[in-house]
């Protein structure tokens, strides 16, 4: 068997500690160091050193690091890791701006390093089952995707607003489950907490296949909700990502003898099915996929940096639309994708503050 991969964590707040919990028990990976100048040694797993800089972590000979520091530091830290030849699993969003996200993509791609973005909703059992069923055509033509993500204010987040912190989940999962890119977005935001960033956003948009999307996101509600509803001509799927439940509401079949109504393509209430699906922890699955991608030298198992870049582009368009008060069109993603190689025919600087 090959030697375990050597991994580190940069940023040891809430998410950093969750990553540490997974990595300390992940087969084939050793957690060898944690970087956080403001971190508490008693929170770090036994035997794992608490370091003050990325440079110290690199000196330990890491294969990759989890970047869980504030979003504003993602580019600085990620570029330092790429320069050192280390891979990275960067928490979402990839970066605070399109420009810095593009720099990260170029830095890791130019060196052939394995890197991914922590869009954890892709590993939620309910959404994975939904995507498989959509790909199989169980819903027929998709008409609409509606997401609702709301809950109490997260005091640990101070450097970005609700669009980059929470709406990026919904932007990424919508494009992923449907296999479609965003082409337009129109949004409205408000700030009610006295902070410089937005607290609530309502956005509507259109995907490349003509289906419409709607996102309602806020962190000012005592009600915690994480719901994705996909409606098609055969019914709708409802995914609750808090409980990892997936429910199918079928369009019923009702015959009518009224000639005038036969031309109306309506729907009626049919069967409801809640699927029994295996429920593994999404963060564990995310780390397993990244480990396997690193071992295989490919990124097919992870959310790539280019996919993370696209989510940053859409979130920037959401904020631009809200600022300008108009619909914003997005450039084609196809033109920005890295060209595929032709295939043969088959026979660093210190991190300040915690997350």
Coordinates of C-alpha atoms in Angstrom, one line a residue:
X1 CA 0.0 0.0 0.0
X2 CA 1.1 3.5 -0.7
X3 CA 2.1 5.9 2.1
X4 CA -0.7 8.0 3.6
X5 CA -1.2 11.5 2.1
X6 CA 0.1 14.3 4.3
X7 CA -2.6 17.0 4.8
X8 CA -2.8 20.2 6.6
X9 CA -5.6 22.7 7.5
X10 CA -5.3 26.5 7.2
X11 CA -7.9 28.3 9.3
X12 CA -9.2 26.6 12.5
X13 CA -12.6 28.0 13.1
X14 CA -15.9 26.1 12.9
X15 CA -15.3 24.6 9.5
X16 CA -11.6 24.0 10.2
X17 CA -12.5 21.9 13.2
X18 CA -15.0 20.0 11.2
X19 CA -12.4 19.2 8.6
X20 CA -10.0 18.1 11.3
X21 CA -12.6 15.7 12.7
X22 CA -12.9 14.1 9.3
X23 CA -9.2 14.0 8.5
X24 CA -8.1 12.5 11.8
X25 CA -10.2 9.4 10.9
X26 CA -9.8 9.3 7.2
X27 CA -8.1 6.2 5.8
X28 CA -5.1 7.0 3.7
X29 CA -4.6 10.5 5.0
X30 CA -2.5 11.9 8.0
X31 CA -3.3 15.3 9.4
X32 CA 0.2 16.7 10.0
X33 CA -0.4 20.4 10.9
X34 CA -2.9 23.2 11.5
X35 CA -2.3 26.8 10.7
X36 CA -4.1 29.5 12.7
X37 CA -2.2 32.2 14.6
X38 CA -5.3 32.9 16.7
X39 CA -6.1 29.3 17.3
X40 CA -6.4 27.5 20.6
X41 CA -4.0 24.6 21.1
X42 CA -6.6 22.7 23.2
X43 CA -8.9 22.5 20.2
X44 CA -6.3 20.9 17.9
X45 CA -6.3 17.1 17.7
X46 CA -3.7 15.4 20.0
X47 CA -0.3 15.2 18.5
X48 CA -1.0 17.7 15.6
X49 CA 1.1 20.9 15.8
X50 CA -0.6 24.3 15.8
X51 CA 1.4 26.6 13.4
X52 CA 1.5 30.3 12.7
X53 CA 2.1 30.4 9.0
X54 CA 1.6 28.6 5.7
X55 CA 5.3 28.4 5.3
X56 CA 5.7 26.4 8.4
X57 CA 3.0 23.9 7.1
X58 CA 4.8 23.6 3.8
X59 CA 8.0 22.8 5.5
X60 CA 6.4 19.7 7.0
X61 CA 6.2 18.2 3.5
X62 CA 2.4 18.3 2.9
X63 CA 0.7 16.8 -0.2
X64 CA -2.3 19.1 0.1
X65 CA -4.1 21.5 2.5
X66 CA -7.6 22.4 3.3
X67 CA -8.1 26.1 3.0
X68 CA -10.7 27.1 5.6
X69 CA -9.6 30.6 6.5
X70 CA -11.8 33.7 5.7
X71 CA -12.7 34.1 2.0
X72 CA -10.7 37.3 1.7
X73 CA -7.5 35.2 2.4
X74 CA -8.3 32.3 -0.1
X75 CA -6.3 33.8 -2.9
X76 CA -3.2 34.6 -0.8
X77 CA -3.1 31.2 0.8
X78 CA -4.0 29.3 -2.3
X79 CA -1.3 31.0 -4.4
X80 CA 1.2 30.2 -1.7
X81 CA 0.2 26.5 -1.8
X82 CA 0.4 26.4 -5.6
X83 CA 3.8 28.0 -5.5
X84 CA 5.0 25.3 -3.1
X85 CA 3.6 22.5 -5.3
X86 CA 0.9 21.4 -2.9
X87 CA -2.7 20.6 -3.8
X88 CA -5.6 22.4 -2.1
X89 CA -9.2 21.8 -1.1
X90 CA -10.5 25.4 -0.8
X91 CA -13.7 26.1 1.1
X92 CA -16.4 27.8 -0.9
X93 CA -16.6 30.4 -2.3
X94 CA -13.3 29.9 -4.2
X95 CA -12.4 33.6 -3.8
X96 CA -13.9 37.0 -3.0
X97 CA -13.8 38.2 -6.6
X98 CA -13.8 36.9 -10.2
X99 CA -10.2 38.2 -10.7
X100 CA -8.7 36.5 -7.7
X101 CA -10.6 33.3 -8.6
X102 CA -9.1 33.4 -12.1
X103 CA -5.6 33.7 -10.6
X104 CA -6.2 30.6 -8.4
X105 CA -7.4 28.6 -11.4
X106 CA -4.3 29.6 -13.5
X107 CA -1.9 28.9 -10.6
X108 CA -3.0 25.4 -10.0
X109 CA -3.8 24.4 -13.6
X110 CA -0.4 25.7 -14.9
X111 CA 1.4 23.4 -12.4
X112 CA -0.9 20.4 -12.9
X113 CA -1.9 20.3 -9.3
X114 CA -5.0 18.7 -7.9
X115 CA -7.3 21.3 -6.4
X116 CA -11.0 21.5 -5.6
X117 CA -13.7 23.7 -4.0
X118 CA -15.7 22.7 -1.0
X119 CA -19.2 23.0 -2.4
X120 CA -20.5 20.4 0.1
X121 CA -24.1 20.4 -1.1
X122 CA -23.0 18.3 -4.1
X123 CA -22.3 15.5 -1.7
X124 CA -25.6 15.7 0.1
X125 CA -27.4 12.3 -0.4
X126 CA -30.7 13.9 -1.3
X127 CA -29.2 16.1 -4.1
X128 CA -27.0 13.2 -5.4
X129 CA -30.1 11.0 -5.7
X130 CA -32.0 13.9 -7.4
X131 CA -29.3 14.4 -9.9
X132 CA -29.1 10.8 -10.8
X133 CA -32.9 10.7 -11.3
X134 CA -32.9 13.8 -13.4
X135 CA -30.2 12.4 -15.6
X136 CA -32.3 9.3 -16.0
X137 CA -35.2 11.5 -17.2
X138 CA -37.5 10.6 -14.4
X139 CA -38.9 14.1 -14.3
X140 CA -39.0 14.6 -18.0
X141 CA -38.4 18.2 -19.2
X142 CA -37.3 20.4 -16.4
X143 CA -39.2 23.7 -16.1
X144 CA -38.0 25.3 -12.9
X145 CA -35.6 25.1 -10.0
X146 CA -36.5 26.9 -6.7
X147 CA -34.2 27.0 -3.7
X148 CA -34.8 28.4 -0.2
X149 CA -31.9 28.8 2.2
X150 CA -32.6 30.8 5.3
X151 CA -31.7 30.8 9.0
X152 CA -30.2 32.7 11.9
X153 CA -27.3 35.1 11.4
X154 CA -23.8 33.4 11.5
X155 CA -21.7 35.7 13.7
X156 CA -18.5 34.0 12.5
X157 CA -18.9 35.4 9.0
X158 CA -17.7 39.0 8.7
X159 CA -15.9 39.4 5.4
X160 CA -18.7 38.7 2.9
X161 CA -22.5 38.9 2.6
X162 CA -25.2 36.4 2.2
X163 CA -24.7 36.1 -1.5
X164 CA -21.1 34.8 -1.4
X165 CA -21.5 32.9 1.9
X166 CA -24.8 31.1 1.3
X167 CA -26.2 31.8 -2.2
X168 CA -23.1 30.2 -3.7
X169 CA -24.4 26.9 -2.4
X170 CA -27.6 27.2 -4.4
X171 CA -25.9 28.6 -7.5
X172 CA -23.5 25.7 -7.6
X173 CA -26.1 22.9 -6.8
X174 CA -28.6 24.3 -9.4
X175 CA -26.0 24.2 -12.2
X176 CA -24.8 20.8 -11.0
X177 CA -28.1 18.9 -10.6
X178 CA -29.5 20.2 -13.9
X179 CA -26.3 20.1 -15.9
X180 CA -27.1 23.6 -17.2
X181 CA -25.3 26.9 -17.1
X182 CA -26.8 30.3 -16.0
X183 CA -27.4 32.7 -18.8
X184 CA -29.2 35.6 -17.1
X185 CA -29.8 36.7 -13.5
X186 CA -31.9 39.4 -11.8
X187 CA -31.7 40.1 -8.1
X188 CA -32.6 42.3 -5.2
X189 CA -30.7 42.6 -2.0
X190 CA -31.2 44.3 1.4
X191 CA -29.1 44.9 4.4
X192 CA -30.9 45.0 7.8
X193 CA -28.2 44.0 10.4
X194 CA -26.2 47.2 10.2
X195 CA -23.2 45.4 8.6
X196 CA -21.7 46.6 5.3
X197 CA -22.8 43.5 3.4
X198 CA -26.2 42.3 2.3
X199 CA -28.3 40.0 4.6
X200 CA -31.1 38.9 2.2
X201 CA -31.3 38.2 -1.5
X202 CA -34.1 37.2 -3.9
X203 CA -32.9 36.2 -7.4
X204 CA -34.5 34.8 -10.5
X205 CA -32.7 33.6 -13.6
X206 CA -32.6 31.5 -16.7
X207 CA -30.5 28.5 -17.5
X208 CA -29.1 27.5 -20.9
X209 CA -32.0 25.1 -21.6
X210 CA -34.6 27.8 -21.0
X211 CA -35.6 26.6 -17.5
X212 CA -36.1 29.2 -14.8
X213 CA -34.5 29.4 -11.4
X214 CA -35.4 31.2 -8.2
X215 CA -33.3 31.6 -5.1
X216 CA -34.4 33.1 -1.8
X217 CA -31.6 33.4 0.7
X218 CA -31.2 35.1 4.0
X219 CA -29.5 34.8 7.4
X220 CA -32.1 36.9 9.4
X221 CA -34.7 34.2 9.9
X222 CA -35.4 32.1 13.1
X223 CA -36.6 29.4 10.7
X224 CA -33.8 27.3 9.3
X225 CA -34.6 26.0 5.9
X226 CA -32.6 24.3 3.2
X227 CA -34.9 23.3 0.3
X228 CA -34.5 22.6 -3.4
X229 CA -37.6 22.0 -5.6
X230 CA -37.2 20.9 -9.2
X231 CA -40.4 20.9 -11.3
X232 CA -40.8 19.2 -14.6
X233 CA -43.6 17.8 -16.8
X234 CA -43.9 14.6 -14.8
X235 CA -44.0 16.2 -11.4
X236 CA -41.5 17.6 -9.0
X237 CA -38.6 16.6 -6.7
X238 CA -38.3 18.2 -3.3
X239 CA -34.9 17.8 -1.5
X240 CA -34.5 18.8 2.1
X241 CA -30.8 19.0 2.6
X242 CA -31.0 19.5 6.4
X243 CA -32.5 16.0 6.7
X244 CA -31.2 14.6 3.4
X245 CA -34.7 13.6 2.4
X246 CA -35.8 13.4 -1.2
X247 CA -39.5 13.3 -2.1
X248 CA -41.2 12.9 -5.5
X249 CA -44.7 14.4 -6.2
X250 CA -46.0 12.9 -9.4
X251 CA -48.4 14.5 -11.8
X252 CA -51.6 12.5 -11.7
X253 CA -53.4 11.3 -14.8
X254 CA -57.0 12.4 -15.1
X255 CA -59.1 11.9 -18.2
X256 CA -61.8 14.3 -19.2
X257 CA -64.7 14.2 -21.7
X258 CA -64.9 18.0 -21.9
X259 CA -63.5 18.7 -25.3
X260 CA -62.6 22.3 -24.5
X261 CA -60.3 21.2 -21.7
X262 CA -58.5 18.5 -23.6
X263 CA -56.2 21.0 -25.2
X264 CA -55.1 22.4 -21.8
X265 CA -51.9 20.7 -20.6
X266 CA -52.5 20.9 -16.9
X267 CA -51.5 18.8 -13.9
X268 CA -53.2 17.1 -11.1
X269 CA -52.2 15.7 -7.7
X270 CA -50.7 12.2 -8.0
X271 CA -48.7 9.8 -5.9
X272 CA -46.1 11.0 -3.4
X273 CA -42.9 9.0 -2.7
X274 CA -40.2 9.7 -0.2
X275 CA -37.2 7.7 -1.2
X276 CA -35.2 5.6 1.1
X277 CA -31.6 6.6 0.4
X278 CA -28.3 5.9 2.2
X279 CA -27.3 8.9 4.2
X280 CA -23.5 9.3 4.7
X281 CA -22.1 12.6 6.0
X282 CA -21.5 14.9 3.1
X283 CA -18.2 16.3 4.4
X284 CA -16.8 12.8 4.8
X285 CA -17.8 11.9 1.2
X286 CA -16.2 15.2 0.0
X287 CA -12.9 14.3 1.6
X288 CA -13.0 10.7 0.3
X289 CA -13.5 12.0 -3.2
X290 CA -10.7 14.5 -2.9
X291 CA -8.3 11.9 -1.5
X292 CA -9.2 9.5 -4.4
X293 CA -8.7 12.3 -6.9
X294 CA -5.3 13.1 -5.5
X295 CA -4.2 9.4 -5.6
X296 CA -5.4 9.0 -9.2
X297 CA -4.0 12.3 -10.4
X298 CA -7.3 13.5 -11.8
X299 CA -10.1 15.9 -10.7
X300 CA -13.1 13.9 -11.9
X301 CA -14.2 13.3 -8.3
X302 CA -14.1 16.9 -7.1
X303 CA -15.6 20.3 -7.7
X304 CA -13.0 21.8 -9.9
X305 CA -11.6 25.3 -9.6
X306 CA -13.1 26.2 -12.9
X307 CA -16.5 25.1 -11.7
X308 CA -15.8 27.2 -8.5
X309 CA -14.9 30.1 -10.7
X310 CA -18.2 29.9 -12.6
X311 CA -20.1 30.1 -9.3
X312 CA -18.1 33.2 -8.3
X313 CA -19.0 34.7 -11.7
X314 CA -22.7 34.1 -11.2
X315 CA -22.6 35.4 -7.6
X316 CA -20.9 38.6 -8.9
X317 CA -23.6 38.9 -11.4
X318 CA -26.2 38.6 -8.7
X319 CA -24.6 41.5 -6.8
X320 CA -24.2 43.6 -10.0
X321 CA -27.9 43.1 -10.9
X322 CA -29.0 44.2 -7.4
X323 CA -26.7 47.2 -7.6
X324 CA -27.8 48.3 -11.1
X325 CA -31.5 47.3 -10.8
X326 CA -31.5 45.3 -14.0
X327 CA -31.1 41.8 -15.4
X328 CA -27.5 40.8 -16.1
X329 CA -26.4 38.4 -18.8
X330 CA -23.6 36.0 -18.2
X331 CA -20.9 35.1 -20.8
X332 CA -21.0 31.5 -22.1
X333 CA -19.2 29.1 -19.9
X334 CA -18.1 27.0 -22.8
X335 CA -15.7 29.6 -24.0
X336 CA -14.0 29.7 -20.6
X337 CA -13.6 25.9 -20.1
X338 CA -10.1 24.5 -20.5
X339 CA -9.9 22.7 -23.9
X340 CA -9.8 18.9 -23.5
X341 CA -6.8 17.1 -24.8
X342 CA -7.5 14.9 -27.9
X343 CA -7.9 11.3 -26.9
X344 CA -6.7 8.2 -28.8
X345 CA -9.3 5.9 -30.2
X346 CA -10.1 3.1 -27.8
X347 CA -9.1 -0.5 -28.6
X348 CA 2.3 32.4 1.5
X349 CA 1.9 34.6 4.0
X350 CA 0.6 34.3 7.6
X351 CA -3.1 33.7 8.1
X352 CA -4.7 36.2 10.5
X353 CA -7.9 35.3 12.3
X354 CA -10.0 32.2 12.5
X355 CA -13.0 31.1 10.4

